[in-house]
Short mmCIF file of C-alpha atoms in Angstrom, two decimals:
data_model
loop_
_atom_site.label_atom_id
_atom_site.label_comp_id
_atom_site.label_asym_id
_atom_site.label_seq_id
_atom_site.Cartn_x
_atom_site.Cartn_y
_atom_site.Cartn_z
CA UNK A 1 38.65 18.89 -48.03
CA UNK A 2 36.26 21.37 -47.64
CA UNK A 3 33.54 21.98 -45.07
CA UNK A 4 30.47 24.25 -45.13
CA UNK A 5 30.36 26.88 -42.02
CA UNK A 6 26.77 27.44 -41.55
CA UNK A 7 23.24 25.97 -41.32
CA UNK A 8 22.17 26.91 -44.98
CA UNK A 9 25.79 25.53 -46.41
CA UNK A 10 26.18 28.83 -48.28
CA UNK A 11 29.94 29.31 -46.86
CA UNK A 12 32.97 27.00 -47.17
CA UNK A 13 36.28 26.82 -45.74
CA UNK A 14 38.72 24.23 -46.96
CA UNK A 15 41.87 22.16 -46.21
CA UNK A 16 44.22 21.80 -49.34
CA UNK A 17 47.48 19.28 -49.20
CA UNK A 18 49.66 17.43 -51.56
CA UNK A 19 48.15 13.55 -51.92
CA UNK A 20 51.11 10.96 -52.60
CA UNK A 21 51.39 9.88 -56.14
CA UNK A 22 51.14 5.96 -54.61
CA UNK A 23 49.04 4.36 -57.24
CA UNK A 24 46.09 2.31 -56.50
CA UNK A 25 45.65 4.20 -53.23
CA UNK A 26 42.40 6.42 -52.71
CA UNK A 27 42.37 7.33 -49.06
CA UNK A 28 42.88 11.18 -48.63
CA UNK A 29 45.91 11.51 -46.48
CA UNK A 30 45.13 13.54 -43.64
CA UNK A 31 41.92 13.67 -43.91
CA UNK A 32 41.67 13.22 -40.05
CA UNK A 33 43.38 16.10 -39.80
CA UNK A 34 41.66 17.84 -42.11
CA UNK A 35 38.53 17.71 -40.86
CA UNK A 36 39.48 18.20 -37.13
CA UNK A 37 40.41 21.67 -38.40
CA UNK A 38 37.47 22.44 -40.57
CA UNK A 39 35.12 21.31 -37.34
CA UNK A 40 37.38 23.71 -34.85
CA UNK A 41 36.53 26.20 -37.69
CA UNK A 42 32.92 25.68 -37.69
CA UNK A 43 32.97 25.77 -33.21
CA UNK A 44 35.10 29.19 -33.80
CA UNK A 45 32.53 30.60 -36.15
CA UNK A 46 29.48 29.29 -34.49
CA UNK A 47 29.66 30.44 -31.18
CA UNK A 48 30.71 27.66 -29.84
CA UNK A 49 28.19 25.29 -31.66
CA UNK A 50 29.45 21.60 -33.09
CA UNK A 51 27.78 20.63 -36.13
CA UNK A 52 25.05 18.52 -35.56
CA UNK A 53 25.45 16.39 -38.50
CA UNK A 54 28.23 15.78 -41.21
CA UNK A 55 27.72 14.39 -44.57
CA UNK A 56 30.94 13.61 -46.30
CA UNK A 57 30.96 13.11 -49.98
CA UNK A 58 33.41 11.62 -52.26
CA UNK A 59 33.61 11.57 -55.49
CA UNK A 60 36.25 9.10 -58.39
CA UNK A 61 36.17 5.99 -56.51
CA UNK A 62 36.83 2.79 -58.15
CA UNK A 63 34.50 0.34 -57.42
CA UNK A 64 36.84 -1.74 -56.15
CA UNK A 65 38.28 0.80 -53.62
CA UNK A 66 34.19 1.32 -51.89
CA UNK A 67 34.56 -0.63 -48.44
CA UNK A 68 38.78 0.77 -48.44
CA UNK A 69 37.50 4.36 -48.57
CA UNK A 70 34.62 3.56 -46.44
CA UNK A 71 36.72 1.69 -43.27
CA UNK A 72 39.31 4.02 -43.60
CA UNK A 73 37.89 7.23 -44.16
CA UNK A 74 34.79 6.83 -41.84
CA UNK A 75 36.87 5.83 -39.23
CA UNK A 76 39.23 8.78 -39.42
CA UNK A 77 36.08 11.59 -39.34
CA UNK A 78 34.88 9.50 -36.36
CA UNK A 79 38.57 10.14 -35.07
CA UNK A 80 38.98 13.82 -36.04
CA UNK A 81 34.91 14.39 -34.36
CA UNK A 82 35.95 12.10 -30.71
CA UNK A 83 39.14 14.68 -30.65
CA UNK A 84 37.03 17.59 -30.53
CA UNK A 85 35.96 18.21 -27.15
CA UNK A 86 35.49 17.33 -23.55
CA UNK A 87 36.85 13.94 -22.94
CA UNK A 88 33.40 13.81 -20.68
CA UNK A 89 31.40 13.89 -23.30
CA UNK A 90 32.36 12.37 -26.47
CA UNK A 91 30.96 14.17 -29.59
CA UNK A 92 30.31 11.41 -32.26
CA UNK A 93 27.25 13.42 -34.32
CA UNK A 94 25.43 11.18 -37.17
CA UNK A 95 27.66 10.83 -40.41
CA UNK A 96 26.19 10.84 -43.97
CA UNK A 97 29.19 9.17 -46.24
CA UNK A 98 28.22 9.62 -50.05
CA UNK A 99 30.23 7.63 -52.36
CA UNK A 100 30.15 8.24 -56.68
CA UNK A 101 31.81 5.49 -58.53
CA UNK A 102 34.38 6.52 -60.81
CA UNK A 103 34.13 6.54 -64.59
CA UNK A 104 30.11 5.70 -64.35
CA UNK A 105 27.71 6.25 -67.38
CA UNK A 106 25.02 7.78 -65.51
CA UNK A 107 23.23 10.28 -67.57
CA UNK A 108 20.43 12.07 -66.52
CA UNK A 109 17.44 13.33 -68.78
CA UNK A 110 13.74 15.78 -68.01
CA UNK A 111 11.30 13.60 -67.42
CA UNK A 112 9.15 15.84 -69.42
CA UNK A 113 9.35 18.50 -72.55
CA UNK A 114 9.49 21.42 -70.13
CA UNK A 115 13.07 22.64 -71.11
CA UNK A 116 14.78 25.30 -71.52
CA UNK A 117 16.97 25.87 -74.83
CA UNK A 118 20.10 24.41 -73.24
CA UNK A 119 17.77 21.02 -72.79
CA UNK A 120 17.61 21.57 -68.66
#
């Protein structure tokens, strides 16, 4: 998991851990965790400043896995962001989930001639 430490998301920190090999399942494991550390990370570093917004992206879902990955793992940054501060004030900032399909055909192409010699 990795999370971005300031405003211009120029700097990362991440969260590595070993995923079970239990096939058919494409939750992260501990992602709660995961990202309850990278947000203490981001307070630490920002003078005491939560982020204001978080946009999770994940990437090599099956199609069939979307609203799985989407209950579970939404819920568990919603967890990881209500376990960050003052009980007083619950901290539940917007979240942006982004989910790619796995194995898609997508292909992208200019729209015009202006190229460069590798074609982008």
């Amino acid at each position: 998991v990795v999370g971005s430490m300031n405003r211009s998301a120029s700097q990362y920190t991440t969260r590595i851990s070993v995923q079970p090999g239990i096939q058919n399942l494409e939750v992260v494991q501990g992602l709660k965790e995961a990202t309850k550390e990278l947000l203490l990370d981001f307070y630490r570093i920002n003078n005491k400043l939560k982020p204001g917004r978080i946009v999770a992206y994940r990437d090599g879902v099956a199609e069939n896995q979307f609203q799985a990955i989407v209950e579970s793992e939404l819920r568990m940054i919603k967890e990881a962001c209500l376990e960050m501060g003052d009980p007083d004030a619950e901290y539940c900032p917007p979240i942006t989930l982004i989910i790619v399909q796995k194995r898609h055909r997508s292909r992208f192409f200019p729209a015009n001639e202006e190229t460069d010699n590798s074609g982008n």
